[in-house]
Amino acid sequence: MMKEDELASAYAQVIRGRRSIRGFQSRPVPQAMLRDILELAMRAPSSLNSQPWNFYVVTGAPLERIREGNTERNLAGVPSSREFRGNEKYEGVHRERQVGVARQLFAAMDIARDDKRKRLEWVLRGFRQFDAPACIVVTYDRVLVGGDIAPFDCGGVTNAIVNAAWAHGLGCVINSQGIMQSPVVREHAGIADDQLIMICIAIGYPDESFPANGVVSERKSVDEAVTFVGFDD
Ligand SMILES: Cc1cc2nc3c(=O)[nH]c(=O)nc-3n(C[C@H](O)[C@H](O)[C@H](O)COP(=O)(O)O)c2cc1C
């Protein structure tokens, strides 16, 4: 057994070290490693232990077909068709944070504000799942659609996956862009009709030379986010 301080330190190393990875080595990720990561992540808590999540782990030819379909449809201007509601347009402080991380990424990638070609290339890279060697599509049981708790549970397990992957030496980016053309993902990943597509996670060995992989995004402070109630100290 690890001592408490060693455990806390190992945990902090994973949490503080993890960042979204958007450039990958082409080296394939062994299925056994992905299985271990998912087994670990599925220890995540869920409402009433309902475990509404399911996963489609895609690589090789089916993933290439998803990349091609996503790219084709997006270039053709097909509107996005996610299977859940999003807040498409952030305003105020949320918009500021969105712009903040985009600025960091574009600076790292040397993409100028008015460079339309490079910006389009970056967006298309997202639709190609950042050319990751594998992708995990997170779905949940359609019978639970309507409540907010199953998406909440999927968020929990998704966070657990990216952290477990990091602890195994893999990088991830949770990627809305990858499932924006949901019919493409549904067809090529063979997603069952009783499953709703929640999100996907691009996963693989990080390409250490890819500049955006070094970006450490900002966080609001504990003082901004937290209200302590009833404490004496
Ligand atoms: C639900 C969700 C969807 C996301 N979709 C995208 C995406 O489509 N493209 C992208 O580059 N990053 C995406 N991200 C990654 C976020 O931009 C990233 O987590 C955030 O900027 C914080 O950076 P960090 O993960 O490096 O700490 C997504 C993250 C979440 C949680």
Short mmCIF file of C-alpha atoms and ligand atoms in Angstrom, two decimals:
data_model
loop_
_atom_site.label_atom_id
_atom_site.label_comp_id
_atom_site.label_asym_id
_atom_site.label_seq_id
_atom_site.Cartn_x
_atom_site.Cartn_y
_atom_site.Cartn_z
CA MET A 1 0.00 0.00 0.00
CA MET A 2 1.23 3.51 -0.80
CA LYS A 3 1.44 5.97 2.08
CA GLU A 4 -1.22 8.69 2.04
CA ASP A 5 1.17 11.47 0.97
CA GLU A 6 2.63 9.27 -1.82
CA LEU A 7 -0.88 8.49 -3.03
CA ALA A 8 -1.86 12.18 -3.03
CA SER A 9 1.34 13.06 -4.84
CA ALA A 10 0.86 10.39 -7.54
CA TYR A 11 -2.73 11.53 -8.02
CA ALA A 12 -1.71 15.20 -8.28
CA GLN A 13 0.98 14.26 -10.80
CA VAL A 14 -1.65 12.73 -13.08
CA ILE A 15 -4.21 15.51 -12.62
CA ARG A 16 -1.74 18.39 -12.95
CA GLY A 17 0.22 16.72 -15.75
CA ARG A 18 -2.77 15.88 -17.92
CA ARG A 19 -3.68 18.25 -20.68
CA SER A 20 -5.53 17.79 -23.94
CA ILE A 21 -3.37 16.15 -26.60
CA ARG A 22 -4.07 17.13 -30.20
CA GLY A 23 -1.10 15.58 -31.99
CA PHE A 24 -0.35 11.84 -31.86
CA GLN A 25 2.26 9.32 -32.90
CA SER A 26 0.90 6.90 -35.52
CA ARG A 27 1.97 3.99 -33.25
CA PRO A 28 -1.15 1.85 -32.58
CA VAL A 29 -2.47 1.54 -29.05
CA PRO A 30 -2.75 -2.11 -27.96
CA GLN A 31 -6.32 -3.24 -27.38
CA ALA A 32 -5.30 -4.73 -24.01
CA MET A 33 -4.14 -1.31 -22.79
CA LEU A 34 -7.40 0.34 -23.87
CA ARG A 35 -9.29 -2.42 -22.08
CA ASP A 36 -7.29 -1.80 -18.86
CA ILE A 37 -7.93 1.95 -19.07
CA LEU A 38 -11.67 1.46 -19.57
CA GLU A 39 -11.88 -1.11 -16.78
CA LEU A 40 -10.20 1.36 -14.43
CA ALA A 41 -12.30 4.33 -15.57
CA MET A 42 -15.51 2.38 -15.12
CA ARG A 43 -14.88 2.50 -11.37
CA ALA A 44 -16.32 6.03 -11.73
CA PRO A 45 -19.37 6.69 -9.58
CA SER A 46 -22.78 6.98 -11.23
CA SER A 47 -26.24 7.84 -10.05
CA LEU A 48 -27.71 4.83 -8.19
CA ASN A 49 -24.79 2.88 -9.69
CA SER A 50 -26.79 2.87 -12.93
CA GLN A 51 -23.63 2.88 -15.14
CA PRO A 52 -25.53 4.15 -18.18
CA TRP A 53 -22.38 4.35 -20.33
CA ASN A 54 -21.17 2.16 -23.17
CA PHE A 55 -18.09 2.54 -25.34
CA TYR A 56 -17.20 1.90 -28.96
CA VAL A 57 -13.43 1.82 -29.36
CA VAL A 58 -12.59 2.42 -33.00
CA THR A 59 -9.32 2.15 -34.92
CA GLY A 60 -8.02 1.21 -38.39
CA ALA A 61 -10.33 1.25 -41.43
CA PRO A 62 -13.57 2.16 -39.62
CA LEU A 63 -11.86 5.16 -37.99
CA GLU A 64 -10.50 6.23 -41.39
CA ARG A 65 -14.04 6.05 -42.79
CA ILE A 66 -15.29 8.24 -39.91
CA ARG A 67 -12.53 10.79 -40.61
CA GLU A 68 -13.39 10.81 -44.33
CA GLY A 69 -17.15 11.11 -43.72
CA ASN A 70 -16.70 13.90 -41.17
CA THR A 71 -14.38 15.84 -43.47
CA GLU A 72 -16.61 15.43 -46.54
CA ARG A 73 -19.76 16.52 -44.73
CA ASN A 74 -18.15 19.45 -43.01
CA LEU A 75 -16.57 20.73 -46.22
CA ALA A 76 -19.97 20.34 -47.92
CA GLY A 77 -21.49 22.52 -45.18
CA VAL A 78 -23.75 19.82 -43.71
CA PRO A 79 -25.02 21.28 -40.42
CA SER A 80 -23.83 19.51 -37.28
CA SER A 81 -26.15 16.85 -35.91
CA ARG A 82 -25.14 16.06 -32.36
CA GLU A 83 -27.51 13.84 -30.44
CA PHE A 84 -27.58 16.04 -27.33
CA ARG A 85 -28.22 19.72 -26.65
CA GLY A 86 -25.20 22.01 -26.38
CA ASN A 87 -24.66 25.67 -25.58
CA GLU A 88 -23.50 26.55 -29.05
CA LYS A 89 -22.80 30.21 -28.37
CA TYR A 90 -21.05 31.11 -25.17
CA GLU A 91 -21.20 34.71 -24.02
CA GLY A 92 -19.55 36.80 -21.32
CA VAL A 93 -17.00 35.08 -19.15
CA HIS A 94 -17.60 31.70 -20.82
CA ARG A 95 -16.82 33.17 -24.22
CA GLU A 96 -13.71 34.84 -22.77
CA ARG A 97 -12.44 31.48 -21.53
CA GLN A 98 -13.21 29.86 -24.90
CA VAL A 99 -11.24 32.58 -26.68
CA GLY A 100 -8.47 32.32 -24.07
CA VAL A 101 -7.66 28.68 -24.77
CA ALA A 102 -8.07 29.16 -28.55
CA ARG A 103 -5.50 31.98 -28.37
CA GLN A 104 -3.07 29.74 -26.48
CA LEU A 105 -3.50 26.94 -29.03
CA PHE A 106 -3.22 29.22 -32.07
CA ALA A 107 -0.12 30.90 -30.64
CA ALA A 108 1.50 27.49 -30.10
CA MET A 109 0.57 26.43 -33.63
CA ASP A 110 1.59 29.77 -35.15
CA ILE A 111 -1.88 30.34 -36.61
CA ALA A 112 -2.55 34.04 -37.15
CA ARG A 113 -6.04 35.42 -36.47
CA ASP A 114 -6.64 36.29 -40.12
CA ASP A 115 -5.03 33.17 -41.60
CA LYS A 116 -8.18 31.51 -42.91
CA ARG A 117 -6.37 28.59 -44.49
CA LYS A 118 -4.51 27.56 -41.34
CA ARG A 119 -7.64 28.06 -39.24
CA LEU A 120 -9.65 25.81 -41.55
CA GLU A 121 -6.85 23.23 -41.43
CA TRP A 122 -7.04 23.28 -37.62
CA VAL A 123 -10.81 22.84 -37.60
CA LEU A 124 -10.58 19.97 -40.07
CA ARG A 125 -7.92 18.35 -37.90
CA GLY A 126 -10.52 18.26 -35.11
CA PHE A 127 -13.06 16.66 -37.42
CA ARG A 128 -10.40 14.05 -38.25
CA GLN A 129 -10.13 13.25 -34.53
CA PHE A 130 -6.74 14.93 -34.54
CA ASP A 131 -5.45 11.96 -36.58
CA ALA A 132 -5.37 9.87 -33.41
CA PRO A 133 -4.73 6.14 -33.87
CA ALA A 134 -7.86 5.31 -31.86
CA CYS A 135 -11.07 6.89 -30.71
CA ILE A 136 -13.46 6.02 -27.90
CA VAL A 137 -17.09 6.91 -28.59
CA VAL A 138 -19.02 7.27 -25.33
CA THR A 139 -22.72 6.41 -25.60
CA TYR A 140 -25.48 5.88 -23.10
CA ASP A 141 -28.71 3.92 -22.95
CA ARG A 142 -31.34 5.81 -24.94
CA VAL A 143 -34.05 4.76 -22.52
CA LEU A 144 -32.54 7.31 -20.08
CA VAL A 145 -32.81 10.27 -22.49
CA GLY A 146 -34.75 13.16 -20.98
CA GLY A 147 -33.04 13.31 -17.60
CA ASP A 148 -29.75 15.13 -17.08
CA ILE A 149 -28.24 12.50 -14.82
CA ALA A 150 -27.04 10.04 -17.48
CA PRO A 151 -25.04 12.76 -19.33
CA PHE A 152 -23.65 13.77 -15.92
CA ASP A 153 -22.54 10.16 -15.33
CA CYS A 154 -20.97 10.05 -18.80
CA GLY A 155 -18.99 13.19 -17.93
CA GLY A 156 -17.67 11.45 -14.83
CA VAL A 157 -16.52 8.36 -16.69
CA THR A 158 -15.04 10.42 -19.53
CA ASN A 159 -12.90 12.38 -17.07
CA ALA A 160 -11.83 9.09 -15.50
CA ILE A 161 -10.82 7.77 -18.94
CA VAL A 162 -8.58 10.73 -19.82
CA ASN A 163 -6.86 10.57 -16.45
CA ALA A 164 -6.43 6.78 -16.55
CA ALA A 165 -5.02 7.11 -20.07
CA TRP A 166 -2.55 9.77 -18.90
CA ALA A 167 -1.41 7.50 -16.09
CA HIS A 168 -0.73 4.83 -18.76
CA GLY A 169 1.40 7.21 -20.86
CA LEU A 170 -1.36 7.97 -23.37
CA GLY A 171 -2.85 11.33 -24.31
CA CYS A 172 -6.46 12.21 -25.08
CA VAL A 173 -8.63 15.03 -26.21
CA ILE A 174 -12.32 14.92 -25.43
CA ASN A 175 -13.68 15.92 -28.78
CA SER A 176 -17.12 17.29 -29.67
CA GLN A 177 -15.98 17.92 -33.22
CA GLY A 178 -15.55 14.19 -33.78
CA ILE A 179 -19.23 13.41 -33.15
CA MET A 180 -20.80 16.51 -34.72
CA GLN A 181 -21.70 14.44 -37.77
CA SER A 182 -23.28 11.73 -35.68
CA PRO A 183 -24.77 9.65 -38.58
CA VAL A 184 -21.22 9.10 -39.88
CA VAL A 185 -19.99 7.91 -36.48
CA ARG A 186 -23.12 5.82 -35.94
CA GLU A 187 -22.71 4.04 -39.28
CA HIS A 188 -18.98 3.29 -39.23
CA ALA A 189 -18.67 2.50 -35.51
CA GLY A 190 -21.80 0.29 -35.76
CA ILE A 191 -23.53 2.04 -32.88
CA ALA A 192 -26.70 0.27 -31.76
CA ASP A 193 -30.03 2.11 -32.13
CA ASP A 194 -30.64 1.93 -28.38
CA GLN A 195 -27.50 4.01 -27.71
CA LEU A 196 -27.27 7.81 -27.76
CA ILE A 197 -23.90 9.24 -28.81
CA MET A 198 -22.59 11.51 -26.04
CA ILE A 199 -18.99 12.37 -26.93
CA CYS A 200 -15.81 10.92 -28.33
CA ILE A 201 -12.26 10.83 -27.06
CA ALA A 202 -9.29 10.81 -29.43
CA ILE A 203 -6.55 8.70 -27.81
CA GLY A 204 -2.99 7.69 -28.56
CA TYR A 205 0.67 8.17 -27.72
CA PRO A 206 1.38 11.94 -27.61
CA ASP A 207 3.63 13.39 -30.30
CA GLU A 208 6.01 15.29 -28.04
CA SER A 209 7.08 17.56 -30.90
CA PHE A 210 3.53 18.79 -31.64
CA PRO A 211 3.42 22.38 -30.30
CA ALA A 212 -0.23 22.46 -29.14
CA ASN A 213 0.45 19.49 -26.85
CA GLY A 214 2.48 21.78 -24.60
CA VAL A 215 -0.40 24.17 -23.93
CA VAL A 216 -1.47 24.33 -20.29
CA SER A 217 -4.94 25.89 -20.22
CA GLU A 218 -5.89 28.32 -17.50
CA ARG A 219 -8.31 27.76 -14.64
CA LYS A 220 -10.31 30.15 -12.54
CA SER A 221 -9.11 30.29 -8.96
CA VAL A 222 -10.54 28.45 -5.99
CA ASP A 223 -11.57 31.85 -4.59
CA GLU A 224 -13.60 32.57 -7.71
CA ALA A 225 -15.31 29.20 -7.79
CA VAL A 226 -15.79 28.13 -4.21
CA THR A 227 -17.97 29.37 -1.35
CA PHE A 228 -17.03 27.80 1.98
CA VAL A 229 -19.91 27.70 4.42
CA GLY A 230 -19.86 27.14 8.20
CA PHE A 231 -16.07 26.95 8.69
CA ASP A 232 -14.40 28.40 11.80
CA ASP A 233 -10.88 28.77 10.33
C1 LIG B 1 -17.26 18.06 -23.60
C2 LIG B 1 -15.94 18.51 -24.16
C3 LIG B 1 -15.83 18.71 -25.52
C4 LIG B 1 -14.62 19.13 -26.08
N1 LIG B 1 -14.53 19.28 -27.45
C5 LIG B 1 -13.37 19.70 -28.00
C6 LIG B 1 -13.26 19.88 -29.40
O1 LIG B 1 -14.21 19.66 -30.14
N2 LIG B 1 -12.06 20.28 -29.90
C7 LIG B 1 -11.00 20.52 -29.10
O2 LIG B 1 -9.92 20.89 -29.61
N3 LIG B 1 -11.06 20.36 -27.75
C8 LIG B 1 -12.22 19.96 -27.19
N4 LIG B 1 -12.32 19.78 -25.82
C9 LIG B 1 -11.14 20.01 -24.97
C10 LIG B 1 -11.22 21.33 -24.22
O3 LIG B 1 -10.99 22.40 -25.10
C11 LIG B 1 -10.20 21.31 -23.08
O4 LIG B 1 -10.50 20.27 -22.20
C12 LIG B 1 -10.15 22.63 -22.32
O5 LIG B 1 -9.75 23.67 -23.15
C13 LIG B 1 -9.19 22.53 -21.12
O6 LIG B 1 -7.91 22.18 -21.56
P1 LIG B 1 -7.13 20.88 -21.03
O7 LIG B 1 -7.98 19.67 -21.34
O8 LIG B 1 -5.85 20.88 -21.79
O9 LIG B 1 -6.96 21.04 -19.55
C14 LIG B 1 -13.51 19.36 -25.26
C15 LIG B 1 -13.62 19.12 -23.87
C16 LIG B 1 -14.81 18.69 -23.33
C17 LIG B 1 -14.90 18.43 -21.84
#
